[in-house]
mmCIF file of C-alpha atoms in Angstrom:
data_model
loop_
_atom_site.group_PDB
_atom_site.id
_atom_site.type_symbol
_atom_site.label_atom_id
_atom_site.label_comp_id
_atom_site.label_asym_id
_atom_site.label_seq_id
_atom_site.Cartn_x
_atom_site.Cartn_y
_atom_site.Cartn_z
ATOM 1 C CA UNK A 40 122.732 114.143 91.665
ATOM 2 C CA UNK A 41 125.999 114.903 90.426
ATOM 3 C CA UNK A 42 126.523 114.887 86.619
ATOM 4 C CA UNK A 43 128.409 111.543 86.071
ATOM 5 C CA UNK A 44 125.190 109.938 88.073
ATOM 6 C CA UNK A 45 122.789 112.078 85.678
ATOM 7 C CA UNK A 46 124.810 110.599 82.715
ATOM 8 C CA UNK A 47 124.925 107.149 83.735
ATOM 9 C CA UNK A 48 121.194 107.266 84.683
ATOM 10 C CA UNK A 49 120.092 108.498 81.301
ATOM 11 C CA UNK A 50 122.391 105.980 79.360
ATOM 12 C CA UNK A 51 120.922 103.241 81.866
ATOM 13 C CA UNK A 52 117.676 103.663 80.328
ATOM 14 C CA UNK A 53 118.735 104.400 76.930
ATOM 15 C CA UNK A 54 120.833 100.786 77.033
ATOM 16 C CA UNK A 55 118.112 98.787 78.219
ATOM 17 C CA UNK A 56 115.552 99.965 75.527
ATOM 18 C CA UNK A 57 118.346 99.329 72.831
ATOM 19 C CA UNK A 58 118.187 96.362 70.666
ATOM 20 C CA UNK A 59 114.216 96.413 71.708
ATOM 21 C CA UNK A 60 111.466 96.552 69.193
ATOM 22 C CA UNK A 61 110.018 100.209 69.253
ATOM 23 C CA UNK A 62 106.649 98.563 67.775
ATOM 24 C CA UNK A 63 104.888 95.129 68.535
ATOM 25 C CA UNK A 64 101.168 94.261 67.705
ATOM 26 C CA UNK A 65 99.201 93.149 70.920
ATOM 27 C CA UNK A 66 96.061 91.023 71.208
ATOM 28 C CA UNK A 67 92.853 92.103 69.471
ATOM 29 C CA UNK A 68 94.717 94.611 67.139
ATOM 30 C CA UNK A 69 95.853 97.047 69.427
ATOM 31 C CA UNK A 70 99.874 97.933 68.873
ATOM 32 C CA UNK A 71 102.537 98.604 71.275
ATOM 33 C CA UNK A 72 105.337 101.688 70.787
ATOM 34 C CA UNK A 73 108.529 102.059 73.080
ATOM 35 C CA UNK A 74 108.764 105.445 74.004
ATOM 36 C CA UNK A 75 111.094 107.997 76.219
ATOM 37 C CA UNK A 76 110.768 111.797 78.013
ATOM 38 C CA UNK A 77 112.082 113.178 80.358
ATOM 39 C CA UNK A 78 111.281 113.498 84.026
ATOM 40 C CA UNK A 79 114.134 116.389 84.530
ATOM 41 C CA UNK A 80 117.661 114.792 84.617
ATOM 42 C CA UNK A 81 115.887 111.486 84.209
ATOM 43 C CA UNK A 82 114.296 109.363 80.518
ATOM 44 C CA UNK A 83 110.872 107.582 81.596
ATOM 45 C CA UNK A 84 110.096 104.574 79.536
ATOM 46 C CA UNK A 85 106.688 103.963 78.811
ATOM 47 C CA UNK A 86 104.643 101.572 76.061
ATOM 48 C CA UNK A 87 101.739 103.272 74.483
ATOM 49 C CA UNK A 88 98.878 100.971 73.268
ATOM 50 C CA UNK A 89 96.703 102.157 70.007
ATOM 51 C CA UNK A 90 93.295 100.907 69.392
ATOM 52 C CA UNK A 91 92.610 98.711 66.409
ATOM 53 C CA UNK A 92 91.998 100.855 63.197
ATOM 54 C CA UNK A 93 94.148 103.676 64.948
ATOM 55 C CA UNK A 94 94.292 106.566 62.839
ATOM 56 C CA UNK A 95 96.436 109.321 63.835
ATOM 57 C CA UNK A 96 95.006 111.833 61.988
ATOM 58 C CA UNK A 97 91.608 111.365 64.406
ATOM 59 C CA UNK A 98 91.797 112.777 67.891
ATOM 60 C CA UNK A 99 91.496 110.055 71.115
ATOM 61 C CA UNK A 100 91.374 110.145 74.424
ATOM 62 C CA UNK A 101 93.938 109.118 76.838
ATOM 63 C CA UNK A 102 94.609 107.138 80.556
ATOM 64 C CA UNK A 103 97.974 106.909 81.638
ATOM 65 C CA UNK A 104 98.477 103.713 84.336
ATOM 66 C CA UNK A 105 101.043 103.912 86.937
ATOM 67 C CA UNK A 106 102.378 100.249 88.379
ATOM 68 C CA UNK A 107 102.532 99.374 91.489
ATOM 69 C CA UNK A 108 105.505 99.313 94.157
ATOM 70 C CA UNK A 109 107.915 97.376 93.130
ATOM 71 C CA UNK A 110 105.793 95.965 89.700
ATOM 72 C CA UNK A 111 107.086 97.330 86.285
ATOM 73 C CA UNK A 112 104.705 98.217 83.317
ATOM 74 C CA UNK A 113 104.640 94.941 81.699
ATOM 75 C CA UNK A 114 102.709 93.231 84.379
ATOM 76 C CA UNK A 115 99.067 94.663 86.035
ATOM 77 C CA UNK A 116 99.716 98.109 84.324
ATOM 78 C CA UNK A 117 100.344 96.865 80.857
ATOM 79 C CA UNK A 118 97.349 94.650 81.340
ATOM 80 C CA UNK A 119 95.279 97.310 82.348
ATOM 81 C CA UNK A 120 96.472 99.379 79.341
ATOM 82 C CA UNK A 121 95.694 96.716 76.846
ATOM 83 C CA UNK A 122 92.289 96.222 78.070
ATOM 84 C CA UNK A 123 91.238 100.239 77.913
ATOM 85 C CA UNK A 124 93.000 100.452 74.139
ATOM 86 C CA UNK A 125 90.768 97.206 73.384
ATOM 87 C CA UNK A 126 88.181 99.938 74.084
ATOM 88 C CA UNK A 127 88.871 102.617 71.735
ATOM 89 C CA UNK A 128 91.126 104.264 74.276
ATOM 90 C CA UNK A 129 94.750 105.831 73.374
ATOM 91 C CA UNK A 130 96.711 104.310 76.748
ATOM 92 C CA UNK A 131 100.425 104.532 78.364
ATOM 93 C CA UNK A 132 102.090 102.905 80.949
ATOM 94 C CA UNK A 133 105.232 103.984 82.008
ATOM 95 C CA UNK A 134 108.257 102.434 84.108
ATOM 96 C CA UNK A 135 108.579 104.827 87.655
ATOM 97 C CA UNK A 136 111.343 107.006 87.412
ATOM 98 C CA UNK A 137 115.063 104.751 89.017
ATOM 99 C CA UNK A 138 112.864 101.611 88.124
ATOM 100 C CA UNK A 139 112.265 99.040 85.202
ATOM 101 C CA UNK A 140 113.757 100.243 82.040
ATOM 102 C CA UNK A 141 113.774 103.706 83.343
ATOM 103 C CA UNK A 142 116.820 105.855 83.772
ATOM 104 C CA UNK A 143 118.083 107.222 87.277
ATOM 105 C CA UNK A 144 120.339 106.319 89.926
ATOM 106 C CA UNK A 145 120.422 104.821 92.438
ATOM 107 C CA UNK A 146 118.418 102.088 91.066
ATOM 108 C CA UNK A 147 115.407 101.311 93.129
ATOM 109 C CA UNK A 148 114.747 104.543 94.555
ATOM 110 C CA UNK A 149 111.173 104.985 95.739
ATOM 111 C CA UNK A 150 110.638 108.955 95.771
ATOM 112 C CA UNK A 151 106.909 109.880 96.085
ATOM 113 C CA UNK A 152 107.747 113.128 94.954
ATOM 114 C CA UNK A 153 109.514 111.874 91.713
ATOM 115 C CA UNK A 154 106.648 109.361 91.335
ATOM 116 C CA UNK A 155 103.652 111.928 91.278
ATOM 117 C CA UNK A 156 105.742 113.596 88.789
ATOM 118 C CA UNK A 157 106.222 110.782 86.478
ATOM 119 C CA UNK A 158 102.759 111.402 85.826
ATOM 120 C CA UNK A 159 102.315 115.015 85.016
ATOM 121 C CA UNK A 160 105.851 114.224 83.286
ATOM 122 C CA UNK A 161 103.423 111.642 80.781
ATOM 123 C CA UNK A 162 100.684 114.116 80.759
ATOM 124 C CA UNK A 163 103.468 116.707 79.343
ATOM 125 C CA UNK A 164 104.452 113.789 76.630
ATOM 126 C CA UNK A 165 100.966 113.296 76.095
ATOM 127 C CA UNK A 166 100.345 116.786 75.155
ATOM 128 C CA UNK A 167 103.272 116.980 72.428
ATOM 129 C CA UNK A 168 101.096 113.640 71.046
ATOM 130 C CA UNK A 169 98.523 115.116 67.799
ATOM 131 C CA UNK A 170 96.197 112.337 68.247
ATOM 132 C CA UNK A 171 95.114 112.972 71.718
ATOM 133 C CA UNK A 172 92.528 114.868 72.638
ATOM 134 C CA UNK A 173 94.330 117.067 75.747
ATOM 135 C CA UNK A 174 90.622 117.436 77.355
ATOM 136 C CA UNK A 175 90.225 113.904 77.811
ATOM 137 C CA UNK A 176 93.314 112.688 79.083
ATOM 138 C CA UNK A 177 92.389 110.548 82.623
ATOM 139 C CA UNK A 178 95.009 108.452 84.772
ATOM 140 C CA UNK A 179 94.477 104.996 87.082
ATOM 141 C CA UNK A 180 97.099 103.650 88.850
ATOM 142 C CA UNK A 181 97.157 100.240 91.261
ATOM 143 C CA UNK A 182 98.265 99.629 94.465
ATOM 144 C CA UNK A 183 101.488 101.982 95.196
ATOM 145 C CA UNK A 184 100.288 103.602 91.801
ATOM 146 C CA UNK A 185 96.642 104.536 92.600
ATOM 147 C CA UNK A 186 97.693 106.311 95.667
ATOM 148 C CA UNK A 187 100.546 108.131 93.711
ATOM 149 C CA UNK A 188 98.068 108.849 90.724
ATOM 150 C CA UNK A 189 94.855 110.522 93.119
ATOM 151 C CA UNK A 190 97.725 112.408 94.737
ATOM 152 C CA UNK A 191 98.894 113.515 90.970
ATOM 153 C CA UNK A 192 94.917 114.196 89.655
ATOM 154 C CA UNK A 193 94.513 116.168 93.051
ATOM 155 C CA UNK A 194 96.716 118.690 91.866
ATOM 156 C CA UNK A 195 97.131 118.030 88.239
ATOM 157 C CA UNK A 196 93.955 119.865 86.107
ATOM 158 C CA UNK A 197 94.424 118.326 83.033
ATOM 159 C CA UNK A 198 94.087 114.774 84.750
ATOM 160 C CA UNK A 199 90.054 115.013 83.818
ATOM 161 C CA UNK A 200 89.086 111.462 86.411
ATOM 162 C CA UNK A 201 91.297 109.229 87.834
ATOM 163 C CA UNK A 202 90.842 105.531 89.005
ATOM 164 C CA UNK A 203 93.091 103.711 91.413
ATOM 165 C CA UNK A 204 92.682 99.705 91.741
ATOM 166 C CA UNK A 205 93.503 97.912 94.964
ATOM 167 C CA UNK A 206 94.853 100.881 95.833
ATOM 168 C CA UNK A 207 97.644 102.027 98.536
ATOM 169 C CA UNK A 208 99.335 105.110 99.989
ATOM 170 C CA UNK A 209 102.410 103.731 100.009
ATOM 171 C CA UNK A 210 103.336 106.616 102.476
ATOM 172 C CA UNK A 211 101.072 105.969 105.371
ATOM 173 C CA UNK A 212 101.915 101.677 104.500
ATOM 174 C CA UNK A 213 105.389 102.540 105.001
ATOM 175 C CA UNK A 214 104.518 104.380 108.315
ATOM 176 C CA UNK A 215 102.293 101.913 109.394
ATOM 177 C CA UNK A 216 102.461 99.016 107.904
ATOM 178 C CA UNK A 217 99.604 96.997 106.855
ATOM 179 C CA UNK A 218 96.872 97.446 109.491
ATOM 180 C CA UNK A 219 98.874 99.440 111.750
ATOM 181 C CA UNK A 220 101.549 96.344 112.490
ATOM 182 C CA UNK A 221 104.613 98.414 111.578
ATOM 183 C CA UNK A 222 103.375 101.846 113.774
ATOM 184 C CA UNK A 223 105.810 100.900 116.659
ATOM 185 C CA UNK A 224 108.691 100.728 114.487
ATOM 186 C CA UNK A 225 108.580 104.164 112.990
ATOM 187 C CA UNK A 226 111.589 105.566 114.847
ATOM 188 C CA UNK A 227 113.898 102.954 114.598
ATOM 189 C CA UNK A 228 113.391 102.699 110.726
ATOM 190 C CA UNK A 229 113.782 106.359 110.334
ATOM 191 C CA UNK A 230 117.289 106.380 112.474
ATOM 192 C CA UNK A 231 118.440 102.998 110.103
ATOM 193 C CA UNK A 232 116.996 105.239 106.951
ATOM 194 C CA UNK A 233 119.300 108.198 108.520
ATOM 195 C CA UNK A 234 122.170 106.040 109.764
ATOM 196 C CA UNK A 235 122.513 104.422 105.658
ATOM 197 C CA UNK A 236 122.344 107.853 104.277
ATOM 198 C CA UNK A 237 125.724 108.949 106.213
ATOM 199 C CA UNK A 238 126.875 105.509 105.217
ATOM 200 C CA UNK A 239 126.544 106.483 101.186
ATOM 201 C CA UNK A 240 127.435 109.836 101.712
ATOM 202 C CA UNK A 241 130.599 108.193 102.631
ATOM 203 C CA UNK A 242 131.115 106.023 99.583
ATOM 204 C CA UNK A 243 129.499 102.910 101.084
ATOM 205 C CA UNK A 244 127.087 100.299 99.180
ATOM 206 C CA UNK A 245 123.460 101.552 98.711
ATOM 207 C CA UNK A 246 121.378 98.811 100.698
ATOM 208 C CA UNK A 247 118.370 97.715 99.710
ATOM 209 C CA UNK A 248 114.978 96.486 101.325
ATOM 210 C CA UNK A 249 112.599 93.831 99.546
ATOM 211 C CA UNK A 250 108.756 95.192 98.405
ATOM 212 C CA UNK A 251 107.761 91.761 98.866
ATOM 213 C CA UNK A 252 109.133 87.960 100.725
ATOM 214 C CA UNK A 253 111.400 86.649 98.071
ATOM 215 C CA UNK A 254 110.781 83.106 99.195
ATOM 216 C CA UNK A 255 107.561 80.607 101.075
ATOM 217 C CA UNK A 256 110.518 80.900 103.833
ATOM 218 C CA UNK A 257 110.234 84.578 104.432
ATOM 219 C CA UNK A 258 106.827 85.049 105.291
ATOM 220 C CA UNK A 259 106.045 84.501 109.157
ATOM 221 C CA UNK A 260 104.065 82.604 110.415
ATOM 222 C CA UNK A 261 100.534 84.857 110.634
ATOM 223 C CA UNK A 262 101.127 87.003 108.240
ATOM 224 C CA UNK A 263 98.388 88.723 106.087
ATOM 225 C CA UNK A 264 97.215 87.468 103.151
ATOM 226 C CA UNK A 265 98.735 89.969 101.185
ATOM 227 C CA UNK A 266 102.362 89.261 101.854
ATOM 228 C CA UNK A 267 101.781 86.165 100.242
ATOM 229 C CA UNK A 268 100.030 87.114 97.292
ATOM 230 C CA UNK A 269 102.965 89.323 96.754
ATOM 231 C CA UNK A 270 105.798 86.371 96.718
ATOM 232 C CA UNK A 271 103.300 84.258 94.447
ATOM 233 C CA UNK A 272 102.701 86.784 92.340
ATOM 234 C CA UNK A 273 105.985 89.044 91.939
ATOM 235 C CA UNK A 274 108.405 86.206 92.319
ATOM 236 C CA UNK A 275 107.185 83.316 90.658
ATOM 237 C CA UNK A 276 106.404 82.256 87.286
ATOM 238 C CA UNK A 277 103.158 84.011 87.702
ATOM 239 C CA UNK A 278 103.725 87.228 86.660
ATOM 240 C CA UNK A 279 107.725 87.583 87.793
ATOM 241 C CA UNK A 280 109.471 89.743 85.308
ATOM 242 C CA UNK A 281 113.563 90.494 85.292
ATOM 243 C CA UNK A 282 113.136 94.115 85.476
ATOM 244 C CA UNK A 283 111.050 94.008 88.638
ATOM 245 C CA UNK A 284 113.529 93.085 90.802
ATOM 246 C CA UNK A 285 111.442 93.471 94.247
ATOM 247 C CA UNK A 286 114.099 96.246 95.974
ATOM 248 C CA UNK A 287 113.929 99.635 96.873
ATOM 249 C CA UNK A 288 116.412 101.563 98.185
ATOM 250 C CA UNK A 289 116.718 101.667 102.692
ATOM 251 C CA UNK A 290 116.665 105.560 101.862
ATOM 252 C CA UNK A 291 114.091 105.988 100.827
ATOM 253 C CA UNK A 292 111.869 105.443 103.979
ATOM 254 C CA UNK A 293 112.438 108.898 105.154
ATOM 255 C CA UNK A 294 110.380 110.439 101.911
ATOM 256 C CA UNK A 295 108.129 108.172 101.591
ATOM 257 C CA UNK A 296 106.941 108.367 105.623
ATOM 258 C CA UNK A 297 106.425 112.247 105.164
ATOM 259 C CA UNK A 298 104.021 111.230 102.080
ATOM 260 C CA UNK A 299 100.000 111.641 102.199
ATOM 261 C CA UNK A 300 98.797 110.544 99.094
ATOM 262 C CA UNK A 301 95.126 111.873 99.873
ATOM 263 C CA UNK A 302 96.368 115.307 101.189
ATOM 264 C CA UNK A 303 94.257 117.766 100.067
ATOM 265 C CA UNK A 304 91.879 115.292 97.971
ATOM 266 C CA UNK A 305 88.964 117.603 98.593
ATOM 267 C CA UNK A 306 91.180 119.594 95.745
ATOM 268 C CA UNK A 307 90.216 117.255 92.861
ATOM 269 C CA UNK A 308 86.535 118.115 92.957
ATOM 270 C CA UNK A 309 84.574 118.285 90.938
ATOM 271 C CA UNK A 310 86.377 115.862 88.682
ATOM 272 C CA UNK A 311 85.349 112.292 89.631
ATOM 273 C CA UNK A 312 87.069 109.679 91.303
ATOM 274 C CA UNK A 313 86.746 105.914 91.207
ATOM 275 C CA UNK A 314 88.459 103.522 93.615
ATOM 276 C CA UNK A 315 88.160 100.058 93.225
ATOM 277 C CA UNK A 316 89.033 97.229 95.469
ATOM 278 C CA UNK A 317 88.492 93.675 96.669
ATOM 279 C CA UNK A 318 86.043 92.921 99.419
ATOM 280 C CA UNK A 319 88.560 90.397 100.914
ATOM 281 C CA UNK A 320 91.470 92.696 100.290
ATOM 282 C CA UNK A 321 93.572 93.704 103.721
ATOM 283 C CA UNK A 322 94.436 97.156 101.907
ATOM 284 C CA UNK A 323 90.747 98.002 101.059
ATOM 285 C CA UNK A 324 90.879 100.900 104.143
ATOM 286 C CA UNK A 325 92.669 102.893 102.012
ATOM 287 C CA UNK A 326 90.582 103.176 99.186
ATOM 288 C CA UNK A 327 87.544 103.636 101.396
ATOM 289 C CA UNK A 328 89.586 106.259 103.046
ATOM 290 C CA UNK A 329 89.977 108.242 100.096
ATOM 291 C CA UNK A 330 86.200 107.963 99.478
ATOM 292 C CA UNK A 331 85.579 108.845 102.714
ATOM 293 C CA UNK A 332 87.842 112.580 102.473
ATOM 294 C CA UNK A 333 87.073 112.917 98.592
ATOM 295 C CA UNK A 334 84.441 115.432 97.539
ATOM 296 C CA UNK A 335 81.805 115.878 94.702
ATOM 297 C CA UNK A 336 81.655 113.263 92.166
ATOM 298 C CA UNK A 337 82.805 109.783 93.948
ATOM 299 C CA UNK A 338 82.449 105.937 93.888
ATOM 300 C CA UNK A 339 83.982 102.758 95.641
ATOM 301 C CA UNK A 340 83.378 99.737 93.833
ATOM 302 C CA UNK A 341 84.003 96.984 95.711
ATOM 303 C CA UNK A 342 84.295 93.366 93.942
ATOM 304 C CA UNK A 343 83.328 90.379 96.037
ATOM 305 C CA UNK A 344 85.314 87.463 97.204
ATOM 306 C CA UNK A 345 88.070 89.463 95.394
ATOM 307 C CA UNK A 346 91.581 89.995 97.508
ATOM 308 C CA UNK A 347 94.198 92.786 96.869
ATOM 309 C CA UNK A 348 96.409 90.792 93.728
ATOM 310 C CA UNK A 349 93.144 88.807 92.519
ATOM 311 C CA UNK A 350 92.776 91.947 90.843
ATOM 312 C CA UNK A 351 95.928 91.927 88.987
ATOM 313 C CA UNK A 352 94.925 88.447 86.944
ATOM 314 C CA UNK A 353 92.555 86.266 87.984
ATOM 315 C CA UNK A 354 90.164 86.883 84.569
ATOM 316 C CA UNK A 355 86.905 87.061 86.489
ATOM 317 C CA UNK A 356 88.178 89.848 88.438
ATOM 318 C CA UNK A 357 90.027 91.603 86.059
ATOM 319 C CA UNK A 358 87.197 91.389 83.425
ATOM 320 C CA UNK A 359 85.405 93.620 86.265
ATOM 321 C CA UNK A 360 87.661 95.389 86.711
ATOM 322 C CA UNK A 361 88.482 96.909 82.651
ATOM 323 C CA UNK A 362 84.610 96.762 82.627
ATOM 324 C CA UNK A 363 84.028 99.083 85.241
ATOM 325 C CA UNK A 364 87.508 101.332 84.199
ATOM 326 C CA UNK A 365 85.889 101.272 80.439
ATOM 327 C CA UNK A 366 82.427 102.702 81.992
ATOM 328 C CA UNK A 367 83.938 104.947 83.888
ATOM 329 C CA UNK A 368 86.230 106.802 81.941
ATOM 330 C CA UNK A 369 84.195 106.653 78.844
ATOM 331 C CA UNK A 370 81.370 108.799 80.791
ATOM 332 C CA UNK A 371 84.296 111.132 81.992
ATOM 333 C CA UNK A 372 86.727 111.517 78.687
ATOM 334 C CA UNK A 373 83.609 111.991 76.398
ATOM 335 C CA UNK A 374 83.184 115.255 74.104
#
């Protein structure tokens, strides 16, 4: 990145956090704080929630929550947050580096590499923090964001457990597809990923894929479930949010197909992992898959009826859900 792009991405985030409250109070007494580090050339933007009674002088543990694909952190993640800081936890969830309020160009860049370092990038902030407790710092994630947090933790030691919900590896998804239905098509996307890099290189218009159908009209006839839980949820009044714009850049197919996200998971023993996932859910391979190749300390807990988005708000799911999160990292951040 050249430095007019480095100085453009940093002022990008910088200019959407201005004019911003840096501190709101959130449900049940838990409070809200804007905050920004770096991820080399690039600011992350995160929110950090507080218990009730917070006192900074005390020492807490910590979770950082990663969004998913094409989500930002005041959807599933921020919910996810709230709910652990309801339970005495310190939490942070952070926009992915070229997304949401966080700097970087070209906007919309999905870099698995840059992604698993927005989290050690948080740990790092979370370290300079005098209330936490650097022993007991975990990190979840959901969907795109579990896979990119396990791959983090594997790797990461001061990630103590780590949790992904309805979680993906967005590599092997963008390989594959869902179920295998994009395997054919590997190629072809790869030489179109190749083709529009020699297209930019040349001054021409970044082009952009959608996460998600943008409209009922998009999704064809047979599709899975998922697709559509995606539109209603990303791109309707249900949870759709102006910074989650559902686009990532064509380019970035040719990092994310070279990306395992449960590489060398036998490396996070014996620190404990937690997957959790929907019994109905189409992308509930992967997180048995990561159960399946993880060692030592290990569980998949598997919610009935529940599909892959039911877990980012229907309440009976997501009450589950923080209750299972809340069990599990409070035996795993204790003393």
């Amino acid at each position: 990145m050249n430095m007019k792009s480095m100085i453009a991405g940093v002022a990008c985030a910088v200019s959407l956090c201005s004019g911003m409250t840096q501190e709101a109070e959130g449900e049940n007494g838990v409070k809200v704080q804007k905050v920004m580090y770096p991820n080399r050339e690039v600011m992350v933007v995160a929110n950090i929630y507080t218990p009730a009674e917070f006192d900074a002088a005390k020492k807490y543990p910590a979770v950082v929550v990663g969004h998913p694909a094409g989500g930002v952190k005041e959807q599933v993640a921020g919910l996810y947050a709230q709910k652990l800081a309801e339970q005495g936890f310190v939490t942070i969830a952070f926009d992915a580096s070229y997304q949401g309020e966080s700097g970087g160009l070209p906007r919309g860049l999905e870099d698995p590499a840059v992604r698993v370092e927005d989290f050690r990038c948080t740990v790092d902030y979370l370290c300079t923090l005098p209330y936490i407790d650097q022993e007991r710092i975990g990190a979840m994630g959901i969907c795109g964001g579990g896979g990119f947090a396990v791959a983090a933790a594997i790797t990461e030691h001061r990630i103590k457990a780590v949790a992904g919900v309805s979680a993906v590896d967005l590599g092997r998804l963008r390989r594959e597809g869902l179920g295998g239905s994009l395997t054919p098509q590997i190629q072809q996307r790869l030489t179109a990923a190749a083709k529009q890099r020699t297209v930019e290189a040349n001054g021409g218009e970044v082009q952009y894929a959608n996460y998600v159908p943008n409209s009922l009209d998009d999704i064809p006839a047979g599709a899975p479930t998922m697709y559509r839980e995606g539109y209603e949820y990303y791109r309707t009044k249900l949870a759709m949010h102006p910074r989650s714009t559902n686009k990532y850049t064509l380019t970035s197919l040719d990092k994310l197909m070279a990306f395992d996200a449960f590489k060398h998971i036998e490396l996070l023993a014996p620190r404990p992992l937690l997957m959790i996932a929907g019994s109905e859910a189409e992308s509930l391979y992967f997180s048995q898959d990561a159960i399946d190749q993880a060692k030592g300390e290990k569980e998949l807990y598997v919610i009935p009826g529940a599909s892959h988005m039911g877990l980012y708000y229907k309440p009976e799911y997501v009450k589950l859900v923080g209750e299972k999160l809340t069990e599990f990292f409070k035996a795993n951040l204790s003393k």
